Every structure is written in structure tokens, then in C-alpha cells.
mmCIF file of N, CA and C in Angstrom:
data_model
loop_
_atom_site.group_PDB
_atom_site.id
_atom_site.type_symbol
_atom_site.label_atom_id
_atom_site.label_comp_id
_atom_site.label_asym_id
_atom_site.label_seq_id
_atom_site.Cartn_x
_atom_site.Cartn_y
_atom_site.Cartn_z
ATOM 1 N N UNK A 1 -5.642 -9.826 -9.599
ATOM 2 C CA UNK A 1 -6.966 -9.398 -9.212
ATOM 3 C C UNK A 1 -6.834 -8.254 -8.214
ATOM 4 N N UNK A 2 -7.611 -7.216 -8.404
ATOM 5 C CA UNK A 2 -7.554 -6.038 -7.530
ATOM 6 C C UNK A 2 -8.133 -6.370 -6.162
ATOM 7 N N UNK A 3 -7.535 -5.783 -5.154
ATOM 8 C CA UNK A 3 -8.003 -5.959 -3.796
ATOM 9 C C UNK A 3 -9.294 -5.156 -3.621
ATOM 10 N N UNK A 4 -10.274 -5.739 -2.972
ATOM 11 C CA UNK A 4 -11.546 -5.043 -2.766
ATOM 12 C C UNK A 4 -11.734 -4.764 -1.278
ATOM 13 N N UNK A 5 -12.072 -3.521 -0.991
ATOM 14 C CA UNK A 5 -12.303 -3.115 0.389
ATOM 15 C C UNK A 5 -13.738 -2.649 0.547
ATOM 16 N N UNK A 6 -14.275 -2.819 1.733
ATOM 17 C CA UNK A 6 -15.618 -2.323 2.001
ATOM 18 C C UNK A 6 -15.604 -0.797 2.029
ATOM 19 N N UNK A 7 -16.752 -0.209 1.802
ATOM 20 C CA UNK A 7 -16.870 1.248 1.841
ATOM 21 C C UNK A 7 -16.475 1.764 3.228
ATOM 22 N N UNK A 8 -16.798 1.006 4.270
ATOM 23 C CA UNK A 8 -16.451 1.410 5.639
ATOM 24 C C UNK A 8 -14.932 1.444 5.839
ATOM 25 N N UNK A 9 -14.231 0.449 5.286
ATOM 26 C CA UNK A 9 -12.776 0.391 5.407
ATOM 27 C C UNK A 9 -12.128 1.521 4.610
ATOM 28 N N UNK A 10 -12.634 1.773 3.404
ATOM 29 C CA UNK A 10 -12.117 2.884 2.596
ATOM 30 C C UNK A 10 -12.307 4.210 3.316
ATOM 31 N N UNK A 11 -13.452 4.381 3.958
ATOM 32 C CA UNK A 11 -13.710 5.621 4.710
ATOM 33 C C UNK A 11 -12.732 5.750 5.870
ATOM 34 N N UNK A 12 -12.437 4.645 6.544
ATOM 35 C CA UNK A 12 -11.477 4.665 7.649
ATOM 36 C C UNK A 12 -10.108 5.118 7.143
ATOM 37 N N UNK A 13 -9.657 4.572 6.010
ATOM 38 C CA UNK A 13 -8.337 4.907 5.482
ATOM 39 C C UNK A 13 -8.240 6.369 5.073
ATOM 40 N N UNK A 14 -9.349 6.989 4.731
ATOM 41 C CA UNK A 14 -9.346 8.395 4.348
ATOM 42 C C UNK A 14 -9.549 9.344 5.514
ATOM 43 N N UNK A 15 -9.841 8.801 6.678
ATOM 44 C CA UNK A 15 -10.143 9.624 7.847
ATOM 45 C C UNK A 15 -8.909 10.143 8.569
ATOM 46 N N UNK A 16 -9.119 11.183 9.353
ATOM 47 C CA UNK A 16 -8.002 11.824 10.052
ATOM 48 C C UNK A 16 -7.363 10.900 11.080
ATOM 49 N N UNK A 17 -8.151 10.015 11.705
ATOM 50 C CA UNK A 17 -7.580 9.138 12.738
ATOM 51 C C UNK A 17 -6.568 8.171 12.130
ATOM 52 N N UNK A 18 -6.914 7.593 10.957
ATOM 53 C CA UNK A 18 -5.981 6.687 10.293
ATOM 54 C C UNK A 18 -4.755 7.455 9.808
ATOM 55 N N UNK A 19 -4.960 8.641 9.259
ATOM 56 C CA UNK A 19 -3.837 9.444 8.771
ATOM 57 C C UNK A 19 -2.897 9.794 9.925
ATOM 58 N N UNK A 20 -3.454 10.077 11.097
ATOM 59 C CA UNK A 20 -2.636 10.366 12.281
ATOM 60 C C UNK A 20 -1.854 9.123 12.703
ATOM 61 N N UNK A 21 -2.520 7.966 12.719
ATOM 62 C CA UNK A 21 -1.851 6.716 13.087
ATOM 63 C C UNK A 21 -0.719 6.412 12.107
ATOM 64 N N UNK A 22 -0.976 6.574 10.808
ATOM 65 C CA UNK A 22 0.066 6.358 9.791
ATOM 66 C C UNK A 22 1.273 7.251 10.055
ATOM 67 N N UNK A 23 1.013 8.525 10.335
ATOM 68 C CA UNK A 23 2.138 9.445 10.554
ATOM 69 C C UNK A 23 2.933 9.056 11.795
ATOM 70 N N UNK A 24 2.251 8.542 12.823
ATOM 71 C CA UNK A 24 2.960 8.074 14.019
ATOM 72 C C UNK A 24 3.860 6.885 13.680
ATOM 73 N N UNK A 25 3.368 5.959 12.868
ATOM 74 C CA UNK A 25 4.154 4.787 12.458
ATOM 75 C C UNK A 25 5.340 5.233 11.608
ATOM 76 N N UNK A 26 5.096 6.117 10.635
ATOM 77 C CA UNK A 26 6.176 6.600 9.775
ATOM 78 C C UNK A 26 7.246 7.333 10.585
ATOM 79 N N UNK A 27 6.820 8.176 11.523
ATOM 80 C CA UNK A 27 7.784 8.890 12.376
ATOM 81 C C UNK A 27 8.591 7.906 13.220
ATOM 82 N N UNK A 28 7.914 6.934 13.810
ATOM 83 C CA UNK A 28 8.605 5.933 14.635
ATOM 84 C C UNK A 28 9.667 5.200 13.819
ATOM 85 N N UNK A 29 9.333 4.882 12.563
ATOM 86 C CA UNK A 29 10.235 4.116 11.701
ATOM 87 C C UNK A 29 11.208 4.990 10.915
ATOM 88 N N UNK A 30 11.221 6.297 11.216
ATOM 89 C CA UNK A 30 12.188 7.195 10.579
ATOM 90 C C UNK A 30 11.958 7.410 9.093
ATOM 91 N N UNK A 31 10.703 7.246 8.648
ATOM 92 C CA UNK A 31 10.349 7.432 7.233
ATOM 93 C C UNK A 31 11.165 6.514 6.320
ATOM 94 N N UNK A 32 11.431 5.279 6.825
ATOM 95 C CA UNK A 32 12.185 4.272 6.069
ATOM 96 C C UNK A 32 11.375 2.989 5.981
ATOM 97 N N UNK A 33 11.491 2.310 4.844
ATOM 98 C CA UNK A 33 10.881 1.002 4.666
ATOM 99 C C UNK A 33 11.596 0.007 5.580
ATOM 100 N N UNK A 34 10.837 -0.736 6.358
ATOM 101 C CA UNK A 34 11.424 -1.711 7.282
ATOM 102 C C UNK A 34 11.981 -2.932 6.551
ATOM 103 N N UNK A 35 11.632 -3.099 5.280
ATOM 104 C CA UNK A 35 12.107 -4.248 4.528
ATOM 105 C C UNK A 35 13.378 -3.926 3.737
ATOM 106 N N UNK A 36 13.319 -2.908 2.881
ATOM 107 C CA UNK A 36 14.477 -2.620 2.013
ATOM 108 C C UNK A 36 15.296 -1.422 2.483
ATOM 109 N N UNK A 37 14.771 -0.643 3.417
ATOM 110 C CA UNK A 37 15.517 0.472 3.976
ATOM 111 C C UNK A 37 15.450 1.777 3.206
ATOM 112 N N UNK A 38 14.673 1.838 2.117
ATOM 113 C CA UNK A 38 14.586 3.086 1.359
ATOM 114 C C UNK A 38 14.000 4.184 2.253
ATOM 115 N N UNK A 39 14.610 5.361 2.190
ATOM 116 C CA UNK A 39 14.165 6.509 2.984
ATOM 117 C C UNK A 39 13.413 7.463 2.073
ATOM 118 N N UNK A 40 12.189 7.774 2.438
ATOM 119 C CA UNK A 40 11.372 8.708 1.662
ATOM 120 C C UNK A 40 10.873 9.772 2.631
ATOM 121 N N UNK A 41 11.498 10.952 2.622
ATOM 122 C CA UNK A 41 11.088 12.009 3.555
ATOM 123 C C UNK A 41 9.615 12.381 3.389
ATOM 124 N N UNK A 42 9.041 12.868 4.464
ATOM 125 C CA UNK A 42 7.636 13.264 4.463
ATOM 126 C C UNK A 42 7.339 14.189 3.285
ATOM 127 N N UNK A 43 6.296 13.850 2.549
ATOM 128 C CA UNK A 43 5.869 14.662 1.422
ATOM 129 C C UNK A 43 6.672 14.471 0.153
ATOM 130 N N UNK A 44 7.647 13.565 0.152
ATOM 131 C CA UNK A 44 8.513 13.364 -1.021
ATOM 132 C C UNK A 44 8.174 12.103 -1.817
ATOM 133 N N UNK A 45 7.166 11.369 -1.382
ATOM 134 C CA UNK A 45 6.796 10.157 -2.110
ATOM 135 C C UNK A 45 6.173 10.496 -3.453
ATOM 136 N N UNK A 46 6.225 9.538 -4.359
ATOM 137 C CA UNK A 46 5.622 9.686 -5.674
ATOM 138 C C UNK A 46 4.658 8.521 -5.887
ATOM 139 N N UNK A 47 3.916 8.572 -6.960
ATOM 140 C CA UNK A 47 3.023 7.455 -7.257
ATOM 141 C C UNK A 47 3.831 6.175 -7.448
ATOM 142 N N UNK A 48 5.014 6.297 -8.039
ATOM 143 C CA UNK A 48 5.857 5.128 -8.308
ATOM 144 C C UNK A 48 6.536 4.590 -7.054
ATOM 145 N N UNK A 49 6.876 5.465 -6.094
ATOM 146 C CA UNK A 49 7.560 5.028 -4.879
ATOM 147 C C UNK A 49 7.119 5.889 -3.704
ATOM 148 N N UNK A 50 6.441 5.261 -2.763
ATOM 149 C CA UNK A 50 5.956 5.968 -1.575
ATOM 150 C C UNK A 50 5.858 4.987 -0.404
ATOM 151 N N UNK A 51 5.630 5.511 0.775
ATOM 152 C CA UNK A 51 5.526 4.679 1.968
ATOM 153 C C UNK A 51 4.072 4.320 2.247
ATOM 154 N N UNK A 52 3.893 3.133 2.808
ATOM 155 C CA UNK A 52 2.573 2.652 3.193
ATOM 156 C C UNK A 52 2.662 2.067 4.592
ATOM 157 N N UNK A 53 1.551 2.125 5.284
ATOM 158 C CA UNK A 53 1.457 1.580 6.638
ATOM 159 C C UNK A 53 0.914 0.157 6.539
ATOM 160 N N UNK A 54 1.734 -0.812 6.913
ATOM 161 C CA UNK A 54 1.390 -2.229 6.787
ATOM 162 C C UNK A 54 0.932 -2.791 8.123
ATOM 163 N N UNK A 55 -0.117 -3.596 8.070
ATOM 164 C CA UNK A 55 -0.606 -4.289 9.272
ATOM 165 C C UNK A 55 0.212 -5.556 9.477
ATOM 166 N N UNK A 56 0.834 -5.690 10.626
ATOM 167 C CA UNK A 56 1.527 -6.939 10.954
ATOM 168 C C UNK A 56 0.519 -7.958 11.479
ATOM 169 N N UNK A 57 -0.452 -7.464 12.208
ATOM 170 C CA UNK A 57 -1.525 -8.302 12.743
ATOM 171 C C UNK A 57 -2.846 -7.573 12.500
ATOM 172 N N UNK A 58 -3.847 -8.333 12.108
ATOM 173 C CA UNK A 58 -5.173 -7.769 11.882
ATOM 174 C C UNK A 58 -6.051 -8.015 13.101
ATOM 175 N N UNK A 59 -7.057 -7.181 13.297
ATOM 176 C CA UNK A 59 -8.016 -7.463 14.371
ATOM 177 C C UNK A 59 -8.709 -8.799 14.089
ATOM 178 N N UNK A 60 -9.253 -9.443 15.109
ATOM 179 C CA UNK A 60 -9.937 -10.725 14.892
ATOM 180 C C UNK A 60 -11.067 -10.595 13.858
ATOM 181 N N UNK A 61 -11.293 -11.671 13.095
ATOM 182 C CA UNK A 61 -12.390 -11.657 12.116
ATOM 183 C C UNK A 61 -13.688 -11.301 12.821
ATOM 184 N N UNK A 62 -14.488 -10.513 12.141
ATOM 185 C CA UNK A 62 -15.771 -10.105 12.701
ATOM 186 C C UNK A 62 -15.688 -8.826 13.529
ATOM 187 N N UNK A 63 -14.466 -8.331 13.764
ATOM 188 C CA UNK A 63 -14.307 -7.083 14.516
ATOM 189 C C UNK A 63 -14.785 -5.917 13.654
ATOM 190 N N UNK A 64 -15.267 -4.859 14.293
ATOM 191 C CA UNK A 64 -15.642 -3.680 13.499
ATOM 192 C C UNK A 64 -14.391 -3.060 12.879
ATOM 193 N N UNK A 65 -14.582 -2.360 11.779
ATOM 194 C CA UNK A 65 -13.465 -1.721 11.086
ATOM 195 C C UNK A 65 -12.721 -0.772 12.026
ATOM 196 N N UNK A 66 -13.437 -0.151 12.924
ATOM 197 C CA UNK A 66 -12.805 0.791 13.863
ATOM 198 C C UNK A 66 -11.762 0.110 14.756
ATOM 199 N N UNK A 67 -11.774 -1.224 14.820
ATOM 200 C CA UNK A 67 -10.795 -1.946 15.645
ATOM 201 C C UNK A 67 -9.366 -1.691 15.169
ATOM 202 N N UNK A 68 -9.197 -1.344 13.886
ATOM 203 C CA UNK A 68 -7.858 -1.030 13.379
ATOM 204 C C UNK A 68 -7.246 0.145 14.144
ATOM 205 N N UNK A 69 -8.084 1.076 14.576
ATOM 206 C CA UNK A 69 -7.590 2.279 15.251
ATOM 207 C C UNK A 69 -7.197 2.026 16.695
ATOM 208 N N UNK A 70 -7.643 0.916 17.269
ATOM 209 C CA UNK A 70 -7.326 0.644 18.672
ATOM 210 C C UNK A 70 -6.184 -0.353 18.838
ATOM 211 N N UNK A 71 -5.596 -0.798 17.729
ATOM 212 C CA UNK A 71 -4.452 -1.703 17.818
ATOM 213 C C UNK A 71 -3.206 -0.935 18.230
ATOM 214 N N UNK A 72 -2.282 -1.588 18.938
ATOM 215 C CA UNK A 72 -1.041 -0.902 19.316
ATOM 216 C C UNK A 72 -0.180 -0.603 18.087
ATOM 217 N N UNK A 73 0.639 0.426 18.195
ATOM 218 C CA UNK A 73 1.527 0.786 17.079
ATOM 219 C C UNK A 73 2.450 -0.361 16.692
ATOM 220 N N UNK A 74 2.741 -1.244 17.639
ATOM 221 C CA UNK A 74 3.617 -2.379 17.340
ATOM 222 C C UNK A 74 2.980 -3.345 16.336
ATOM 223 N N UNK A 75 1.686 -3.202 16.065
ATOM 224 C CA UNK A 75 1.010 -4.038 15.077
ATOM 225 C C UNK A 75 1.151 -3.496 13.662
ATOM 226 N N UNK A 76 1.910 -2.388 13.503
ATOM 227 C CA UNK A 76 2.078 -1.753 12.196
ATOM 228 C C UNK A 76 3.560 -1.557 11.897
ATOM 229 N N UNK A 77 3.870 -1.490 10.598
ATOM 230 C CA UNK A 77 5.229 -1.185 10.170
ATOM 231 C C UNK A 77 5.167 -0.342 8.907
ATOM 232 N N UNK A 78 6.248 0.376 8.640
ATOM 233 C CA UNK A 78 6.369 1.171 7.426
ATOM 234 C C UNK A 78 7.014 0.329 6.343
ATOM 235 N N UNK A 79 6.356 0.261 5.193
ATOM 236 C CA UNK A 79 6.919 -0.406 4.016
ATOM 237 C C UNK A 79 6.779 0.523 2.821
ATOM 238 N N UNK A 80 7.723 0.443 1.885
ATOM 239 C CA UNK A 80 7.523 1.159 0.618
ATOM 240 C C UNK A 80 6.461 0.381 -0.153
ATOM 241 N N UNK A 81 5.839 1.029 -1.119
ATOM 242 C CA UNK A 81 4.767 0.369 -1.853
ATOM 243 C C UNK A 81 5.241 -0.895 -2.573
ATOM 244 N N UNK A 82 6.500 -0.934 -2.997
ATOM 245 C CA UNK A 82 7.007 -2.118 -3.699
ATOM 246 C C UNK A 82 7.132 -3.313 -2.748
ATOM 247 N N UNK A 83 7.706 -3.091 -1.573
ATOM 248 C CA UNK A 83 7.830 -4.177 -0.595
ATOM 249 C C UNK A 83 6.457 -4.600 -0.069
ATOM 250 N N UNK A 84 5.556 -3.644 0.087
ATOM 251 C CA UNK A 84 4.204 -3.946 0.556
ATOM 252 C C UNK A 84 3.482 -4.843 -0.452
ATOM 253 N N UNK A 85 3.657 -4.571 -1.746
ATOM 254 C CA UNK A 85 3.025 -5.392 -2.778
ATOM 255 C C UNK A 85 3.574 -6.815 -2.750
ATOM 256 N N UNK A 86 4.888 -6.950 -2.568
ATOM 257 C CA UNK A 86 5.506 -8.281 -2.494
ATOM 258 C C UNK A 86 4.958 -9.039 -1.288
ATOM 259 N N UNK A 87 4.907 -8.376 -0.135
ATOM 260 C CA UNK A 87 4.406 -9.021 1.083
ATOM 261 C C UNK A 87 2.940 -9.411 0.919
ATOM 262 N N UNK A 88 2.141 -8.527 0.359
ATOM 263 C CA UNK A 88 0.716 -8.806 0.169
ATOM 264 C C UNK A 88 0.504 -9.992 -0.767
ATOM 265 N N UNK A 89 1.286 -10.080 -1.831
ATOM 266 C CA UNK A 89 1.161 -11.203 -2.764
ATOM 267 C C UNK A 89 1.557 -12.515 -2.103
ATOM 268 N N UNK A 90 2.618 -12.504 -1.294
ATOM 269 C CA UNK A 90 3.040 -13.726 -0.593
ATOM 270 C C UNK A 90 1.957 -14.161 0.397
ATOM 271 N N UNK A 91 1.372 -13.203 1.099
ATOM 272 C CA UNK A 91 0.339 -13.511 2.088
ATOM 273 C C UNK A 91 -0.880 -14.121 1.415
ATOM 274 N N UNK A 92 -1.312 -13.542 0.300
ATOM 275 C CA UNK A 92 -2.488 -14.076 -0.414
ATOM 276 C C UNK A 92 -2.229 -15.477 -0.951
ATOM 277 N N UNK A 93 -1.021 -15.730 -1.448
ATOM 278 C CA UNK A 93 -0.701 -17.034 -2.019
ATOM 279 C C UNK A 93 -0.615 -18.112 -0.956
ATOM 280 N N UNK A 94 -0.262 -17.732 0.282
ATOM 281 C CA UNK A 94 -0.115 -18.735 1.343
ATOM 282 C C UNK A 94 -1.448 -19.114 1.979
ATOM 283 N N UNK A 95 -2.491 -18.371 1.659
ATOM 284 C CA UNK A 95 -3.820 -18.679 2.251
ATOM 285 C C UNK A 95 -4.560 -19.706 1.447
#
């Protein structure tokens, strides 16, 4: 089943503030997946293999979407899309 996001969350992910936060996380992590270690230099990702910014901790339920932007960088990690999909599936199954 496809993941569904609110229009507000989708707008946040497309905004410059989120893109800046993602780049800070990717730079901190050396453009490497924290799970499998694959290195994908900036601008070299493909649809099949690219880096994603993963939330380690989410803001409390009921928080505004903008709360994602005020979380510390330590609440995020760099994952390749393959490892992110595995983690997301495990998280959904455990709920």
C-alpha cells in the first residue's frame, strides 16, 4: 500500500527549508547510507539508487508539520532508498 502524506507535509518536503536540512544531514553523514555504507556523491543519485533523509524520531503526535524543521539534526540520518524502504516496512509491520 502506498504511503499517503498530507498536502501540508508534501509542501514541506518540496520547500527550501527541508531541502537545506536534508543537505546538512547528507553533508554530516558524508553522502553515505548509515545502514549499508553506499556512497552516492551529491547529484549522482538515480531513480533506482539515491539518498533519502530518514527521521529517527518524529515530532509528538498532533504537532504542526513545521515541527519537523525545528528538530535537531541528530533526529535524522542518511539512508539509501533501498535501506529506507526496508526500515519503513519493518516500522509499519511492528505497529
